[in-house]
XYZ file of N, CA and C in Angstrom:
462
model
N 98.824 95.709 107.070
C 97.741 94.787 107.262
C 98.164 93.412 106.743
N 98.706 92.615 107.627
C 99.233 91.321 107.230
C 98.596 90.228 108.068
N 98.363 89.101 107.433
C 97.904 87.934 108.172
C 98.966 86.848 108.055
N 98.709 85.691 108.626
C 99.706 84.623 108.639
C 100.047 84.125 107.234
N 99.121 84.241 106.321
C 99.342 83.733 104.967
C 99.951 84.765 104.019
N 100.042 86.010 104.423
C 100.536 87.067 103.550
C 99.727 88.327 103.753
N 99.792 89.206 102.797
C 99.086 90.469 102.895
C 97.604 90.320 102.590
N 96.822 91.181 103.207
C 95.401 91.300 102.908
C 95.140 92.735 102.498
N 94.318 92.904 101.484
C 93.969 94.229 100.991
C 92.460 94.367 101.057
N 91.995 95.442 101.701
C 90.573 95.749 101.725
C 90.254 96.648 100.538
N 89.335 96.192 99.701
C 88.921 96.915 98.499
C 87.445 97.249 98.629
N 87.090 98.472 98.234
C 85.692 98.884 98.228
C 85.342 99.389 96.841
N 84.189 98.985 96.365
C 83.632 99.564 95.143
C 82.121 99.576 95.295
N 81.456 100.293 94.423
C 79.997 100.400 94.482
C 79.424 100.074 93.120
N 78.243 99.470 93.149
C 77.620 99.108 91.884
C 76.120 98.938 92.067
N 75.416 99.165 90.969
C 74.023 98.768 90.889
C 73.950 97.662 89.838
N 72.770 97.230 89.508
C 72.616 96.148 88.532
C 73.232 96.513 87.185
N 73.110 97.775 86.781
C 73.619 98.205 85.477
C 75.141 98.123 85.363
N 75.857 98.278 86.478
C 77.321 98.251 86.461
C 77.897 96.937 86.987
N 77.061 95.949 87.226
C 77.534 94.689 87.808
C 78.581 94.008 86.931
N 78.391 93.997 85.625
C 79.361 93.359 84.725
C 80.694 94.116 84.753
N 80.641 95.432 84.724
C 81.865 96.234 84.799
C 82.563 96.031 86.133
N 81.788 95.940 87.200
C 82.352 95.699 88.525
C 83.054 94.348 88.568
N 82.460 93.353 87.947
C 83.079 92.022 87.887
C 84.418 92.094 87.143
N 84.442 92.813 86.030
C 85.697 92.965 85.271
C 86.741 93.705 86.092
N 86.333 94.748 86.792
C 87.249 95.499 87.655
C 87.854 94.597 88.722
N 87.004 93.858 89.421
C 87.493 92.995 90.495
C 88.298 91.818 89.965
N 87.933 91.301 88.798
C 88.725 90.224 88.188
C 90.132 90.726 87.870
N 90.239 91.948 87.377
C 91.571 92.499 87.084
C 92.348 92.730 88.375
N 91.668 93.118 89.446
C 92.339 93.289 90.737
C 92.871 91.952 91.247
N 92.077 90.910 91.122
C 92.509 89.570 91.532
C 93.739 89.152 90.727
N 93.709 89.442 89.439
C 94.820 89.063 88.559
C 96.125 89.755 88.958
N 96.043 90.992 89.414
C 97.242 91.771 89.696
C 97.626 91.813 91.170
N 97.348 90.773 91.905
C 97.889 90.622 93.256
C 98.609 89.277 93.306
N 99.567 89.186 94.175
C 100.354 87.964 94.271
C 99.548 86.786 94.787
N 100.097 85.593 94.663
C 99.384 84.367 95.033
C 99.113 84.218 96.530
N 99.774 85.011 97.369
C 99.531 84.927 98.808
C 98.696 86.092 99.321
N 98.311 86.996 98.444
C 97.533 88.168 98.856
C 96.048 87.834 98.845
N 95.393 88.171 99.936
C 93.953 87.956 100.076
C 93.242 89.286 99.875
N 92.201 89.280 99.052
C 91.387 90.474 98.838
C 90.110 90.378 99.653
N 89.862 91.395 100.462
C 88.590 91.514 101.178
C 87.811 92.610 100.460
N 86.839 92.202 99.680
C 86.076 93.138 98.861
C 84.767 93.472 99.561
N 84.552 94.770 99.767
C 83.321 95.297 100.343
C 82.591 95.980 99.192
N 81.566 95.340 98.682
C 80.846 95.856 97.519
C 79.593 96.591 97.987
N 79.591 97.905 97.811
C 78.436 98.711 98.182
C 77.349 98.456 97.144
N 76.328 97.758 97.560
C 75.296 97.235 96.673
C 74.120 98.207 96.584
N 73.989 98.820 95.418
C 72.929 99.800 95.184
C 71.784 99.198 94.378
N 71.557 97.916 94.550
C 70.440 97.277 93.860
C 70.857 96.195 92.884
N 71.839 95.403 93.249
C 72.250 94.264 92.418
C 71.320 93.095 92.740
N 70.720 92.514 91.722
C 69.805 91.395 91.923
C 70.520 90.206 92.566
N 69.759 89.416 93.294
C 70.301 88.238 93.983
C 70.978 87.283 93.007
N 70.373 87.066 91.843
C 70.963 86.164 90.843
C 72.295 86.719 90.330
N 72.364 88.027 90.154
C 73.600 88.649 89.681
C 74.669 88.573 90.761
N 74.287 88.772 92.018
C 75.241 88.630 93.126
C 75.848 87.230 93.123
N 75.014 86.225 92.924
C 75.494 84.839 92.902
C 76.472 84.621 91.753
N 76.174 85.185 90.581
C 77.082 85.059 89.435
C 78.411 85.756 89.712
N 78.360 86.942 90.289
C 79.589 87.658 90.648
C 80.426 86.821 91.613
N 79.783 86.308 92.633
C 80.489 85.515 93.640
C 81.149 84.281 93.018
N 80.395 83.548 92.169
C 80.943 82.349 91.519
C 82.122 82.698 90.623
N 81.969 83.709 89.796
C 83.016 84.091 88.844
C 84.285 84.533 89.564
N 84.129 85.403 90.552
C 85.297 85.934 91.246
C 85.967 84.899 92.132
N 85.184 84.052 92.789
C 85.778 82.984 93.608
C 86.555 81.996 92.757
N 86.079 81.720 91.552
C 86.803 80.812 90.652
C 88.161 81.399 90.276
N 88.219 82.706 90.070
C 89.487 83.356 89.729
C 90.424 83.457 90.928
N 89.862 83.730 92.096
C 90.676 84.008 93.280
C 91.233 82.763 93.953
N 90.624 81.635 93.715
C 91.111 80.365 94.286
C 91.330 80.456 95.802
N 90.288 80.883 96.506
C 90.351 80.935 97.964
C 90.962 82.195 98.543
N 91.295 83.154 97.707
C 91.939 84.379 98.203
C 90.987 85.573 98.201
N 89.678 85.323 98.232
C 88.700 86.400 98.146
C 87.652 86.256 99.233
N 87.385 87.367 99.883
C 86.251 87.467 100.793
C 85.378 88.583 100.229
N 84.204 88.241 99.740
C 83.314 89.194 99.080
C 82.082 89.428 99.932
N 81.878 90.682 100.322
C 80.731 91.057 101.134
C 79.911 92.105 100.399
N 78.633 91.845 100.248
C 77.711 92.816 99.659
C 77.111 93.638 100.794
N 77.218 94.951 100.704
C 76.684 95.846 101.728
C 75.555 96.650 101.092
N 74.346 96.432 101.569
C 73.168 97.078 100.991
C 73.183 98.580 101.276
N 73.212 99.369 100.213
C 73.122 100.827 100.363
C 71.908 101.379 99.614
N 71.051 100.512 99.143
C 69.902 100.949 98.337
C 68.992 101.913 99.100
N 69.005 101.846 100.416
C 68.147 102.730 101.206
C 68.906 103.926 101.781
N 70.055 104.247 101.228
C 70.888 105.343 101.742
C 70.309 106.697 101.333
N 69.248 107.096 102.012
C 68.531 108.313 101.627
C 69.366 109.568 101.788
N 70.307 109.578 102.751
C 71.131 110.777 102.944
C 72.026 111.045 101.740
N 72.405 110.001 101.021
C 73.210 110.169 99.808
C 72.302 110.444 98.612
N 71.222 109.735 98.516
C 70.296 109.919 97.383
C 69.829 111.361 97.274
N 69.560 111.994 98.392
C 69.034 113.364 98.358
C 70.082 114.384 97.942
N 71.362 114.029 98.003
C 72.437 114.957 97.664
C 72.927 114.828 96.232
N 72.449 113.856 95.520
C 73.026 113.555 94.206
C 72.030 113.777 93.074
N 72.310 113.085 91.992
C 71.516 113.142 90.771
C 71.517 114.527 90.142
N 72.715 115.064 89.998
C 72.870 116.357 89.349
C 72.880 116.211 87.835
N 72.729 115.004 87.354
C 72.811 114.755 85.919
C 74.144 114.139 85.558
N 75.199 114.522 86.258
C 76.533 113.966 85.989
C 76.941 112.967 87.072
N 76.658 113.278 88.314
C 77.051 112.411 89.423
C 75.788 111.853 90.063
N 75.701 110.523 90.093
C 74.532 109.943 90.739
C 74.863 109.520 92.168
N 73.872 109.081 92.884
C 74.046 108.774 94.299
C 74.975 107.596 94.544
N 75.061 106.657 93.615
C 75.964 105.513 93.790
C 77.413 106.001 93.801
N 77.724 106.971 92.965
C 79.068 107.556 92.935
C 79.408 108.179 94.284
N 78.453 108.827 94.902
C 78.687 109.469 96.200
C 78.700 108.489 97.369
N 78.358 107.242 97.127
C 78.270 106.269 98.218
C 79.598 106.061 98.935
N 80.704 106.416 98.301
C 82.003 106.284 98.980
C 82.056 107.128 100.251
N 81.219 108.147 100.328
C 81.164 108.973 101.532
C 80.602 108.218 102.728
N 79.961 107.096 102.482
C 79.388 106.276 103.550
C 80.398 105.307 104.171
N 81.571 105.188 103.587
C 82.517 104.160 104.043
C 82.813 104.200 105.536
N 83.071 105.363 106.144
C 83.365 105.328 107.594
C 82.236 104.741 108.428
N 81.002 104.979 108.021
C 79.857 104.452 108.766
C 79.623 102.970 108.461
N 79.819 102.578 107.195
C 79.548 101.205 106.788
C 80.664 100.235 107.167
N 81.877 100.740 107.287
C 83.035 99.890 107.590
C 83.794 100.441 108.803
N 83.151 100.511 109.960
C 83.781 101.168 111.110
C 85.023 100.462 111.648
N 85.186 99.180 111.379
C 86.341 98.445 111.911
C 87.470 98.318 110.896
N 87.295 98.881 109.710
C 88.325 98.798 108.671
C 89.119 100.102 108.688
N 90.430 99.989 108.869
C 91.283 101.173 108.994
C 91.694 101.784 107.665
N 91.781 100.955 106.642
C 92.323 101.433 105.367
C 91.704 100.623 104.235
N 91.345 101.291 103.152
C 90.771 100.617 101.993
C 91.342 101.214 100.711
N 91.243 100.429 99.659
C 91.465 100.949 98.312
C 90.092 101.071 97.664
N 89.745 102.272 97.242
C 88.496 102.476 96.509
C 88.789 102.256 95.038
N 88.036 101.379 94.409
C 88.165 101.157 92.976
C 86.856 101.532 92.310
N 86.902 102.489 91.395
C 85.707 102.783 90.611
C 85.353 101.536 89.824
N 84.088 101.246 89.728
C 83.634 100.006 89.106
C 83.917 99.918 87.620
N 84.223 101.032 87.001
C 84.469 101.016 85.557
C 85.951 101.072 85.206
N 86.806 100.710 86.148
C 88.236 100.709 85.824
C 88.771 99.290 85.717
N 89.900 99.166 85.080
C 90.603 97.890 84.986
C 91.964 98.080 85.640
N 92.284 97.227 86.585
C 93.579 97.271 87.267
C 94.630 96.718 86.315
N 95.723 97.452 86.166
C 96.777 97.054 85.218
C 98.142 96.896 85.871
N 98.196 96.908 87.188
C 99.474 96.753 87.878
C 99.193 96.232 89.286
N 100.257 95.949 90.010
C 100.164 95.337 91.324
C 99.491 96.258 92.343
N 98.374 95.834 92.890
C 97.682 96.618 93.910
C 98.440 96.645 95.230
N 99.250 95.643 95.486
C 99.990 95.589 96.742
C 100.937 96.777 96.874
N 101.538 97.184 95.774
C 102.426 98.346 95.793
C 101.658 99.600 96.207
N 100.486 99.779 95.655
C 99.635 100.908 96.010
C 99.187 100.797 97.470
N 98.803 99.605 97.886
C 98.342 99.360 99.251
C 99.404 99.732 100.280
N 100.647 99.497 99.956
C 101.740 99.722 100.910
C 102.243 101.168 100.942
N 101.712 102.033 100.099
C 102.141 103.433 100.129
C 101.821 104.040 101.492
N 102.776 104.772 102.073
C 102.506 105.392 103.375
C 101.536 106.568 103.234
N 100.695 106.734 104.232
C 99.728 107.832 104.229
C 100.313 109.122 104.808
N 101.395 109.025 105.541
C 102.043 110.199 106.153
C 101.041 111.058 106.915
N 100.166 110.417 107.695
C 99.216 111.132 108.516
C 97.997 111.666 107.784
N 97.903 111.441 106.500
C 96.760 111.922 105.722
C 95.607 110.923 105.801
N 94.412 111.405 105.589
C 93.230 110.540 105.605
C 93.072 109.782 104.304
N 93.455 110.395 103.180
C 93.296 109.741 101.876
C 94.482 110.032 100.982
N 94.690 109.149 100.052
C 95.603 109.356 98.928
C 94.765 109.166 97.678
N 95.086 109.874 96.631
C 94.345 109.727 95.383
C 95.333 109.623 94.233
N 94.926 108.920 93.212
C 95.722 108.797 92.007
C 95.015 109.519 90.877
N 95.807 110.131 90.023
C 95.234 110.785 88.857
C 94.715 109.728 87.900
N 93.544 109.978 87.367
C 92.970 109.049 86.406
C 93.741 109.139 85.101
N 94.161 107.989 84.613
C 94.831 107.980 83.313
C 93.791 107.712 82.244
N 94.051 108.226 81.068
C 93.112 108.052 79.965
C 93.837 107.454 78.776
N 93.064 106.941 77.859
C 93.642 106.403 76.635
C 94.057 107.579 75.761
N 95.287 107.605 75.391
C 95.807 108.718 74.596
C 95.889 108.380 73.127
N 96.182 109.376 72.321
C 96.225 109.181 70.862
C 97.404 108.356 70.379
N 98.330 107.988 71.267
C 99.481 107.210 70.824
C 99.192 105.727 70.730
N 98.047 105.295 71.237
C 97.703 103.884 71.157
C 97.229 103.552 69.738
N 97.547 102.347 69.267
C 97.221 102.010 67.886
C 95.738 102.022 67.544
N 94.865 101.821 68.541
C 93.445 101.770 68.233
C 92.742 103.094 68.461
N 93.474 104.132 68.851
C 92.857 105.443 69.074
C 92.535 106.111 67.734
N 91.441 106.849 67.709
C 91.079 107.540 66.452
C 92.093 108.617 66.111
N 92.257 108.875 64.831
C 93.180 109.935 64.376
C 92.646 111.295 64.651
């Protein structure tokens, strides 16, 4: 997925008002870890982010991206088919919203799903360029903070 200016990466994440700050941190780290010619097309599945918060997210992320960001809010607050399947106590309906991607983004062939509570710590372009080898999805194992870090409890 290349344009005249360089690579473009389609990123999807989901958030409600409660996770908007974490989502901003996640996307800011993604912006930081792509090259200066890489454009991020962010499709944010919006599960109830207030208009004022959307404006703050847009301003903050556009300031960091310096013209390399296309941010689209996609309203999923009325996604009753997902709401009825979730809320088991551990997984809420916003988490399951990734199942809506084929319907919500029918013209997008490939995306990177970023959980809203993660921080990107390496180049997303490398991940983006991994071959799918005919598979529908690739997944990465979640890494956790281990006891070898200086701030971890004994």
